[in-house]
Short mmCIF file of C-alpha atoms and ligand atoms in Angstrom, two decimals:
data_model
loop_
_atom_site.label_atom_id
_atom_site.label_comp_id
_atom_site.label_asym_id
_atom_site.label_seq_id
_atom_site.Cartn_x
_atom_site.Cartn_y
_atom_site.Cartn_z
CA MET A 1 19.53 7.94 -31.00
CA GLY A 2 22.69 7.20 -28.97
CA LYS A 3 25.47 4.82 -29.82
CA THR A 4 24.85 2.31 -27.07
CA GLU A 5 21.37 1.41 -28.27
CA ARG A 6 20.31 -0.34 -25.11
CA LYS A 7 16.67 0.41 -24.86
CA LEU A 8 15.50 0.40 -21.31
CA GLU A 9 12.30 -0.94 -19.90
CA ARG A 10 10.89 -1.35 -16.42
CA ASN A 11 10.78 -4.84 -14.97
CA PRO A 12 7.15 -5.84 -15.60
CA GLU A 13 7.07 -7.81 -12.33
CA LEU A 14 7.85 -4.76 -10.26
CA VAL A 15 5.04 -2.86 -8.56
CA TRP A 16 5.33 0.89 -8.92
CA ARG A 17 3.14 3.97 -9.15
CA ASP A 18 3.74 7.56 -10.13
CA GLU A 19 2.10 10.35 -8.15
CA PRO A 20 1.45 13.35 -10.42
CA ASP A 21 0.27 15.60 -7.55
CA ALA A 22 3.46 14.94 -5.62
CA ARG A 23 5.45 15.75 -8.76
CA GLN A 24 3.60 19.02 -9.18
CA SER A 25 4.32 20.01 -5.61
CA ILE A 26 8.05 19.22 -6.05
CA VAL A 27 8.18 21.33 -9.22
CA GLU A 28 6.51 24.20 -7.37
CA GLY A 29 8.96 23.77 -4.48
CA LEU A 30 11.87 23.85 -6.91
CA GLU A 31 10.59 27.05 -8.46
CA ALA A 32 10.25 28.55 -4.99
CA GLY A 33 13.90 27.67 -4.27
CA GLU A 34 13.21 24.89 -1.74
CA ASP A 35 15.47 21.87 -1.26
CA VAL A 36 13.54 19.12 -3.00
CA ALA A 37 16.31 16.51 -3.29
CA GLY A 38 14.72 14.16 -0.76
CA ARG A 39 11.15 14.46 -2.03
CA GLY A 40 9.77 11.65 -4.15
CA TRP A 41 6.96 11.23 -6.66
CA VAL A 42 7.36 7.66 -7.94
CA ILE A 43 7.06 4.75 -5.54
CA ILE A 44 8.55 1.35 -6.13
CA VAL A 45 7.78 -1.72 -4.05
CA ASP A 46 10.69 -4.14 -3.90
CA SER A 47 10.57 -7.16 -1.58
CA GLY A 48 8.05 -5.48 0.66
CA THR A 49 10.05 -2.25 1.01
CA ILE A 50 8.78 1.02 -0.39
CA HIS A 51 11.27 3.18 -2.22
CA GLN A 52 10.64 6.62 -3.64
CA LEU A 53 12.30 8.31 -6.59
CA ASN A 54 13.07 12.00 -6.58
CA LEU A 55 12.24 14.40 -9.38
CA LEU A 56 14.97 13.49 -11.85
CA ALA A 57 15.04 9.76 -11.04
CA GLY A 58 11.25 9.69 -11.43
CA GLU A 59 11.46 11.43 -14.81
CA ILE A 60 14.05 8.91 -15.99
CA TRP A 61 11.92 6.07 -14.69
CA MET A 62 8.86 7.25 -16.60
CA LEU A 63 10.86 7.38 -19.83
CA CYS A 64 12.05 3.78 -19.49
CA ASP A 65 9.22 2.42 -21.60
CA GLY A 66 11.33 0.30 -23.93
CA THR A 67 11.65 2.90 -26.69
CA LEU A 68 14.72 4.86 -25.57
CA ASP A 69 18.32 4.24 -24.58
CA GLU A 70 20.28 6.32 -22.07
CA THR A 71 21.17 9.00 -24.59
CA GLY A 72 17.63 9.23 -25.85
CA ILE A 73 16.36 9.65 -22.29
CA GLY A 74 19.05 12.26 -21.60
CA GLU A 75 18.09 14.22 -24.69
CA LYS A 76 14.42 14.28 -23.74
CA LEU A 77 15.21 15.40 -20.19
CA ALA A 78 17.66 18.05 -21.37
CA GLU A 79 14.76 19.57 -23.27
CA THR A 80 12.39 19.38 -20.29
CA PHE A 81 14.87 20.80 -17.79
CA ASP A 82 16.69 23.08 -20.20
CA ALA A 83 20.05 21.63 -19.11
CA PRO A 84 23.20 20.40 -20.91
CA VAL A 85 22.68 16.95 -22.44
CA GLY A 86 26.13 15.70 -21.41
CA GLU A 87 25.50 16.23 -17.71
CA ILE A 88 22.05 14.75 -17.78
CA VAL A 89 23.18 11.66 -19.67
CA GLU A 90 25.74 11.05 -16.93
CA ASP A 91 22.98 11.21 -14.29
CA VAL A 92 20.82 8.94 -16.40
CA ARG A 93 23.64 6.38 -16.71
CA GLU A 94 24.27 6.38 -12.99
CA PHE A 95 20.60 5.89 -12.13
CA VAL A 96 20.03 3.31 -14.85
CA ASN A 97 23.03 1.24 -13.78
CA GLU A 98 21.79 1.25 -10.22
CA CYS A 99 18.35 0.11 -11.37
CA LEU A 100 19.77 -2.58 -13.66
CA GLU A 101 21.73 -3.92 -10.73
CA LYS A 102 18.65 -4.01 -8.53
CA GLY A 103 16.62 -5.63 -11.29
CA TRP A 104 14.19 -2.71 -11.49
CA LEU A 105 15.08 -1.98 -15.11
CA GLN A 106 16.10 -4.28 -17.89
CA ILE A 107 17.44 -4.00 -21.41
CA LYS A 108 14.67 -4.61 -23.87
CA GLU A 109 15.22 -7.64 -26.04
CA ALA A 110 15.51 -6.59 -29.68
CA MET B 1 5.37 11.78 0.21
CA GLU B 2 1.63 11.70 0.72
CA LEU B 3 0.13 9.17 -1.65
CA SER B 4 -3.00 9.85 -3.71
CA ALA B 5 -4.48 6.52 -2.63
CA PRO B 6 -3.37 3.56 -0.53
CA LEU B 7 -0.97 1.11 -2.05
CA THR B 8 -2.50 -1.83 -0.20
CA VAL B 9 -6.11 -2.46 0.76
CA ASN B 10 -6.84 -5.13 3.34
CA TRP B 11 -10.35 -6.21 2.63
CA THR B 12 -12.71 -8.03 4.96
CA LEU B 13 -15.39 -9.28 2.58
CA SER B 14 -17.26 -10.90 5.44
CA TYR B 15 -16.74 -11.54 9.14
CA ALA B 16 -18.10 -15.05 8.82
CA CYS B 17 -15.54 -17.54 10.10
CA ASN B 18 -15.38 -21.25 10.85
CA PHE B 19 -12.92 -20.65 13.73
CA ASN B 20 -13.01 -18.92 17.08
CA CYS B 21 -9.42 -17.88 17.77
CA ARG B 22 -8.29 -16.53 21.11
CA HIS B 23 -6.50 -13.51 19.61
CA CYS B 24 -8.94 -12.68 16.84
CA TYR B 25 -9.54 -8.97 16.34
CA SER B 26 -12.70 -9.56 14.41
CA ARG B 27 -14.58 -12.23 16.31
CA GLY B 28 -17.90 -10.93 17.53
CA GLN B 29 -18.02 -8.21 14.88
CA THR B 30 -20.89 -8.17 12.50
CA ARG B 31 -21.52 -5.91 9.54
CA ASP B 32 -23.94 -5.86 6.69
CA GLU B 33 -22.42 -7.41 3.64
CA LEU B 34 -22.61 -5.80 0.24
CA GLY B 35 -24.14 -7.52 -2.76
CA LEU B 36 -21.81 -8.78 -5.44
CA GLY B 37 -22.56 -5.82 -7.72
CA ASP B 38 -21.30 -3.33 -5.16
CA VAL B 39 -18.29 -5.49 -4.34
CA MET B 40 -17.33 -5.50 -8.03
CA LYS B 41 -17.80 -1.72 -8.12
CA ILE B 42 -15.33 -1.43 -5.27
CA VAL B 43 -12.82 -3.57 -7.17
CA ASP B 44 -13.13 -1.12 -10.06
CA GLU B 45 -12.69 1.84 -7.73
CA LEU B 46 -9.51 0.29 -6.31
CA ALA B 47 -8.15 -0.35 -9.80
CA ASP B 48 -9.09 3.15 -11.00
CA CYS B 49 -7.23 4.65 -8.01
CA ARG B 50 -4.22 2.46 -8.87
CA VAL B 51 -4.18 0.54 -5.63
CA ALA B 52 -1.49 -2.09 -6.15
CA PHE B 53 -2.30 -4.84 -3.65
CA VAL B 54 -5.54 -6.26 -2.30
CA ASN B 55 -5.37 -8.72 0.54
CA PHE B 56 -8.53 -10.52 1.57
CA GLY B 57 -8.76 -11.24 5.28
CA GLY B 58 -11.57 -11.71 7.64
CA GLY B 59 -13.37 -13.60 8.72
CA GLU B 60 -12.29 -16.57 6.65
CA PRO B 61 -12.13 -15.62 2.96
CA LEU B 62 -12.59 -19.21 1.79
CA ILE B 63 -16.11 -19.33 3.16
CA TYR B 64 -17.12 -16.11 1.40
CA PRO B 65 -19.25 -17.42 -1.47
CA HIS B 66 -18.02 -15.06 -4.22
CA LEU B 67 -14.32 -15.03 -3.36
CA PHE B 68 -13.09 -16.42 -6.65
CA GLU B 69 -15.31 -14.20 -8.80
CA VAL B 70 -14.13 -11.12 -6.94
CA ALA B 71 -10.47 -12.20 -7.05
CA THR B 72 -10.65 -13.01 -10.75
CA HIS B 73 -12.12 -9.61 -11.50
CA ALA B 74 -9.48 -7.92 -9.35
CA THR B 75 -6.58 -9.69 -11.08
CA SER B 76 -8.10 -8.92 -14.48
CA ARG B 77 -8.01 -5.24 -13.48
CA GLY B 78 -4.31 -5.48 -12.67
CA LEU B 79 -4.54 -5.72 -8.88
CA LYS B 80 -2.12 -8.05 -7.10
CA VAL B 81 -4.36 -10.27 -5.02
CA SER B 82 -3.56 -12.25 -1.91
CA MET B 83 -5.44 -13.53 1.12
CA ASN B 84 -4.99 -14.75 4.65
CA THR B 85 -6.69 -17.99 5.54
CA ASN B 86 -6.76 -20.43 8.42
CA GLY B 87 -6.32 -23.18 5.81
CA TRP B 88 -9.17 -25.40 6.98
CA LYS B 89 -10.94 -25.29 3.63
CA LEU B 90 -7.84 -25.09 1.49
CA ASP B 91 -7.93 -28.54 -0.08
CA ALA B 92 -6.44 -29.45 -3.47
CA GLU B 93 -9.55 -28.26 -5.28
CA ALA B 94 -9.49 -24.86 -3.57
CA ALA B 95 -5.76 -24.55 -4.30
CA GLY B 96 -6.50 -25.13 -7.98
CA LYS B 97 -9.15 -22.40 -7.93
CA ILE B 98 -6.75 -20.05 -6.16
CA ALA B 99 -4.17 -20.60 -8.88
CA LYS B 100 -6.76 -20.09 -11.61
CA ALA B 101 -8.02 -16.85 -10.08
CA GLY B 102 -4.47 -15.46 -10.23
CA PHE B 103 -3.72 -15.06 -6.53
CA ARG B 104 -0.19 -13.74 -6.15
CA SER B 105 0.24 -15.39 -2.78
CA VAL B 106 -1.73 -16.93 0.06
CA GLY B 107 -0.90 -16.53 3.73
CA VAL B 108 -1.79 -19.38 6.06
CA SER B 109 -2.01 -18.70 9.78
CA ILE B 110 0.11 -21.02 11.89
CA ASP B 111 0.39 -20.06 15.52
CA GLY B 112 2.32 -22.96 16.96
CA ALA B 113 4.87 -25.59 15.97
CA THR B 114 2.73 -28.31 17.50
CA ALA B 115 -0.91 -29.25 17.22
CA GLU B 116 -1.23 -28.74 20.96
CA VAL B 117 -0.30 -25.06 20.85
CA HIS B 118 -1.87 -24.13 17.53
CA ASP B 119 -5.16 -25.98 18.02
CA HIS B 120 -5.61 -24.61 21.52
CA PHE B 121 -4.94 -21.05 20.37
CA ARG B 122 -7.27 -21.46 17.43
CA SER B 123 -9.84 -23.38 19.51
CA ARG B 124 -10.17 -25.98 16.77
CA PRO B 125 -8.78 -29.53 17.04
CA GLY B 126 -7.15 -30.67 13.81
CA SER B 127 -6.49 -27.15 12.57
CA PHE B 128 -2.69 -27.47 12.77
CA GLU B 129 -2.61 -30.48 10.46
CA MET B 130 -5.05 -28.77 8.11
CA ALA B 131 -2.91 -25.62 7.98
CA LEU B 132 0.22 -27.62 7.11
CA LYS B 133 -1.74 -29.54 4.50
CA ALA B 134 -2.98 -26.24 3.06
CA LEU B 135 0.63 -25.16 2.52
CA GLU B 136 1.33 -28.41 0.72
CA ASN B 137 -1.74 -27.99 -1.46
CA LEU B 138 -0.65 -24.47 -2.39
CA ARG B 139 2.82 -25.68 -3.27
CA ASP B 140 1.39 -28.46 -5.42
CA ALA B 141 -0.81 -25.95 -7.24
CA GLY B 142 2.16 -23.65 -7.85
CA VAL B 143 0.86 -20.83 -5.65
CA ASP B 144 3.34 -18.80 -3.62
CA SER B 145 2.60 -19.16 0.08
CA THR B 146 3.47 -17.28 3.22
CA VAL B 147 2.88 -18.08 6.88
CA SER B 148 1.53 -15.67 9.44
CA ALA B 149 2.30 -16.46 13.05
CA VAL B 150 1.05 -14.29 15.86
CA ILE B 151 3.70 -14.39 18.55
CA PHE B 152 2.27 -14.92 22.03
CA ARG B 153 3.18 -16.48 25.34
CA ASP B 154 2.74 -20.15 24.38
CA ASN B 155 4.54 -20.11 21.03
CA VAL B 156 7.40 -17.68 21.53
CA ALA B 157 9.76 -20.51 22.46
CA GLN B 158 8.94 -22.44 19.30
CA TYR B 159 8.87 -19.77 16.62
CA LYS B 160 11.97 -21.16 14.90
CA GLN B 161 10.24 -24.52 14.47
CA ILE B 162 7.27 -22.71 12.91
CA VAL B 163 9.68 -21.13 10.41
CA GLU B 164 11.39 -24.46 9.69
CA GLN B 165 8.13 -26.33 9.16
CA ALA B 166 6.98 -23.58 6.82
CA ALA B 167 10.22 -23.58 4.84
CA GLU B 168 9.97 -27.35 4.42
CA ARG B 169 6.68 -26.75 2.66
CA GLY B 170 8.06 -24.19 0.24
CA VAL B 171 6.93 -21.07 2.09
CA SER B 172 8.75 -17.95 0.90
CA THR B 173 8.12 -15.59 3.82
CA VAL B 174 7.09 -16.05 7.43
CA TYR B 175 5.44 -13.05 9.09
CA LEU B 176 6.07 -13.04 12.80
CA HIS B 177 3.29 -10.75 13.90
CA ASN B 178 3.34 -8.87 17.12
CA PHE B 179 0.32 -9.43 19.28
CA LYS B 180 -2.44 -6.87 18.74
CA CYS B 181 -4.68 -5.83 21.56
CA SER B 182 -7.99 -5.61 19.74
CA GLY B 183 -11.17 -7.65 19.86
CA ARG B 184 -10.59 -10.99 21.57
CA GLY B 185 -6.86 -10.19 21.68
CA MET B 186 -7.67 -7.41 24.13
CA GLU B 187 -9.90 -9.67 26.25
CA ASN B 188 -7.13 -12.29 26.41
CA ARG B 189 -4.26 -9.85 26.64
CA GLU B 190 -3.17 -10.69 30.17
CA ALA B 191 -2.93 -14.39 29.40
CA LEU B 192 -1.43 -14.16 25.91
CA ASP B 193 0.63 -11.04 25.40
CA LEU B 194 4.33 -10.81 26.27
CA LYS B 195 5.75 -8.13 28.55
CA PRO B 196 7.87 -5.38 26.96
CA ASP B 197 11.19 -6.91 28.04
CA GLU B 198 10.06 -10.26 26.65
CA TRP B 199 9.34 -8.58 23.32
CA LYS B 200 12.80 -7.15 23.40
CA ALA B 201 14.35 -10.59 24.01
CA PHE B 202 12.23 -12.11 21.25
CA TYR B 203 13.22 -9.49 18.68
CA GLU B 204 16.89 -9.68 19.57
CA ASP B 205 16.82 -13.42 19.08
CA ALA B 206 14.69 -13.33 15.92
CA LEU B 207 16.76 -10.64 14.25
CA LYS B 208 19.86 -12.76 14.79
CA TYR B 209 18.06 -15.86 13.55
CA ARG B 210 16.82 -13.98 10.48
CA GLU B 211 20.31 -13.86 9.00
CA ASP B 212 20.37 -17.63 8.38
CA ALA B 213 16.71 -18.55 8.63
CA PRO B 214 15.42 -21.02 6.02
CA ALA B 215 12.66 -18.59 4.95
CA LYS B 216 12.51 -14.82 4.78
CA LEU B 217 11.32 -13.38 8.09
CA ALA B 218 9.19 -10.27 8.22
CA PHE B 219 8.13 -8.31 11.27
CA ASP B 220 5.49 -5.66 11.03
CA ASP B 221 6.51 -3.99 14.25
CA PRO B 222 7.88 -0.44 14.15
CA ILE B 223 9.40 -0.71 17.62
CA ILE B 224 12.24 -2.89 16.31
CA ALA B 225 13.71 0.50 15.39
CA LEU B 226 14.73 0.55 19.04
CA LEU B 227 17.21 -2.23 18.21
CA GLY B 228 18.61 -0.22 15.33
CA GLU B 229 16.78 -2.52 12.96
CA ALA B 230 14.40 -0.31 11.05
CA GLU B 231 12.93 -2.08 8.04
CA GLY B 232 14.11 0.82 5.85
CA GLY B 233 12.17 2.33 2.99
CA ALA B 234 10.16 5.46 2.54
CA VAL B 235 7.54 4.96 5.23
CA LYS B 236 8.23 5.11 8.93
CA GLY B 237 6.24 3.81 11.88
CA SER B 238 2.91 2.07 11.34
CA THR B 239 1.97 1.75 7.69
CA CYS B 240 -1.77 1.93 8.25
CA GLY B 241 -3.22 5.18 6.93
CA LYS B 242 0.03 5.93 5.12
CA LEU B 243 0.32 2.99 2.76
CA SER B 244 -2.63 0.82 3.60
CA LEU B 245 -6.30 0.99 4.44
CA HIS B 246 -8.81 -1.57 5.66
CA LEU B 247 -12.16 -2.17 3.99
CA GLU B 248 -15.14 -3.49 5.93
CA PRO B 249 -17.83 -5.80 4.48
CA ASP B 250 -20.25 -2.86 4.12
CA GLY B 251 -17.77 -0.62 2.29
CA ASP B 252 -16.72 1.37 5.35
CA THR B 253 -13.02 2.03 5.62
CA THR B 254 -10.84 1.98 8.75
CA PRO B 255 -7.10 2.77 9.03
CA CYS B 256 -6.40 -0.89 9.75
CA GLY B 257 -8.28 -3.98 10.83
CA PHE B 258 -7.18 -3.37 14.41
CA ILE B 259 -8.45 0.21 14.60
CA PRO B 260 -12.25 0.21 14.78
CA LEU B 261 -12.76 3.79 13.56
CA SER B 262 -14.62 4.31 10.32
CA VAL B 263 -13.13 7.06 8.16
CA GLY B 264 -15.75 6.98 5.40
CA ASN B 265 -17.57 4.64 3.05
CA ILE B 266 -15.87 3.86 -0.21
CA LEU B 267 -19.13 3.61 -2.16
CA THR B 268 -20.50 6.97 -1.06
CA ASP B 269 -17.36 9.00 -0.31
CA GLY B 270 -14.86 7.62 -2.83
CA LEU B 271 -11.43 6.24 -1.99
CA LYS B 272 -9.30 9.23 -2.96
CA ALA B 273 -11.41 11.68 -1.00
CA ILE B 274 -11.36 9.50 2.12
CA TRP B 275 -7.62 9.04 1.81
CA LYS B 276 -6.93 12.72 1.39
CA ASP B 277 -9.49 14.34 3.65
CA SER B 278 -9.99 12.05 6.67
CA ASP B 279 -8.99 13.83 9.87
CA VAL B 280 -8.19 10.51 11.52
CA LEU B 281 -5.80 9.49 8.72
CA GLN B 282 -4.19 12.92 8.73
CA LYS B 283 -3.68 12.64 12.46
CA MET B 284 -2.07 9.23 12.09
CA ARG B 285 0.29 10.55 9.44
CA ASN B 286 1.32 13.51 11.56
CA LYS B 287 1.75 12.03 15.00
CA GLU B 288 3.32 14.14 17.74
CA PRO B 289 5.57 12.28 20.18
CA LYS B 290 4.21 11.90 23.70
CA GLY B 291 5.62 10.53 26.96
CA LYS B 292 8.88 8.63 26.59
CA CYS B 293 8.73 9.00 22.77
CA VAL B 294 9.74 12.64 23.25
CA GLY B 295 13.47 12.72 22.64
CA CYS B 296 13.71 8.99 21.80
CA ASP B 297 16.52 8.36 19.30
CA ALA B 298 14.40 5.84 17.46
CA TYR B 299 11.42 8.18 17.00
CA SER B 300 12.17 9.12 13.40
CA GLU B 301 11.92 5.44 12.42
CA CYS B 302 9.45 4.17 15.01
CA LEU B 303 7.04 7.11 15.34
CA GLY B 304 5.71 5.76 18.59
CA GLY B 305 5.23 2.20 17.35
CA CYS B 306 1.96 0.44 16.58
CA THR B 307 -0.83 3.00 16.46
CA ALA B 308 -3.53 0.36 16.89
CA ARG B 309 -2.00 -0.99 20.05
CA ALA B 310 -1.44 2.45 21.54
CA LEU B 311 -5.03 3.39 20.80
CA ALA B 312 -6.49 0.14 22.19
CA VAL B 313 -4.56 0.30 25.44
CA THR B 314 -4.22 4.03 26.12
CA GLY B 315 -7.06 5.56 24.11
CA SER B 316 -4.62 7.80 22.20
CA PHE B 317 -2.88 7.40 18.84
CA GLU B 318 0.14 9.26 20.02
CA GLU B 319 1.02 7.53 23.27
CA PRO B 320 4.05 5.19 23.19
CA ASP B 321 3.34 1.66 22.02
CA PRO B 322 2.61 -0.44 25.15
CA HIS B 323 5.08 -3.07 23.88
CA CYS B 324 7.96 -0.59 23.94
CA TRP B 325 10.66 -1.59 26.40
CA LYS B 326 12.54 1.68 26.45
CA SER B 327 13.43 2.95 29.97
CA ASP B 328 10.15 2.78 31.93
CA GLY B 329 8.76 0.42 29.27
CA THR B 330 8.17 -2.44 31.70
CA GLU B 331 5.31 -0.69 33.40
CA SER B 332 1.95 -2.02 32.35
CA ALA B 333 0.12 0.60 30.38
S1 LIG C 401 -8.31 -15.03 13.53
FE1 LIG C 401 -8.88 -15.54 11.52
S2 LIG C 401 -9.39 -17.67 11.61
FE2 LIG C 401 -9.43 -16.91 13.67
S3 LIG C 401 -11.54 -16.36 14.07
FE3 LIG C 401 -10.47 -14.58 13.38
S4 LIG C 401 -10.80 -14.50 11.24
FE4 LIG C 401 -11.28 -16.53 11.91
S1 LIG C 402 9.89 5.41 23.08
FE1 LIG C 402 8.37 5.71 21.48
S2 LIG C 402 9.55 6.18 19.64
FE2 LIG C 402 10.97 5.28 21.12
S3 LIG C 402 10.99 3.11 20.61
FE3 LIG C 402 9.44 3.41 22.24
S4 LIG C 402 7.52 3.67 21.14
FE4 LIG C 402 9.17 3.98 19.64
#
């Protein structure tokens, strides 16, 4: 477990839904060498506006279930994507900070 | 992204109504109504497909006899439930039941800032006072309320007063709906609807007013993209068929309440299959620009505007929205 120990959870008031079929099609696109950066598979409804999360952001989102901190999420994703933990943790931090600011994520009370 | 199921279902449980509004899309429609058992099955289907929002419309939901049972079941299955009402039957007792059933919000229709305008439009004396009282009853019961105002010729000059009166009663959001040309709205179109350049003037004014308005203003009109004011987000153009679907009292589904084309029955065809396989929905999601939409800078956001209105007036999904004021937009479609 990481040093920061801020376990992340999704704001329970927020309406969101993951779309496994869309995820599958992004993964297939990635394997086929397509540009998938703008393709989403998790939708979030915030103040009537629909946002979508791309592959990595969606993966991070799904792991924010109140059991992991940023490092823990990074470690899990590094395994899934076979990528260096350091880089992924940076991406996780950036996304998580953005979501904390928007009120989409919150730090779980101990 | 193509969703596996709609995010919002607008559900007409019954077309029965105690009003006879001049713009109503549904007046004159009749449909068989399902028994409560089938209605509850539909609630389960919506929850199983992870639909997020269910909004009861109509007809007048508060005269549907099983409204609170259905809503209670829906909220217990995790659906976020709301409704649109004319407010006539929304007394303190009904507001208490609404709160108990777990409604997330209730929209009250207010189409004028004075009794004269509203009551005439709604063809029901006393309905303005009742609608305002309904908002107060909701506030007292702790239920979040919104106001829906259909903008038309007689109220366009007083829309700010509608917003102010709503805000005074604790309303969080005022929806300023563009006039739809379906049902009685189509019959009364000449008398009620604004011309394209009048829509432009209205939106320019309202978008300015929105910055300091006492309540949040929402417009459901894709053509405001023409003013560089797209609502943002992942879905462009009309949301019907892409994010939302309309359910009829007999379980038939249509892209939206203003498009009278059945795309399948939820009880026999299943929601996910309808959503994925319907040719009509696919066509709405993959519109091709026609006429002045070809080459329009706003097309990527607007996608030709309101599909229902284009279909009602021109007979085609893909024709430019008749409210669009771009270049030759002042011609009557
Ligand atoms: S607009 Fe609403 S209140 Fe008016 S007749 Fe139609 S359903 Fe009833
Ligand atoms: S021309 Fe078509 S795409 Fe452009 S604003 Fe008008 S309706 Fe929308």
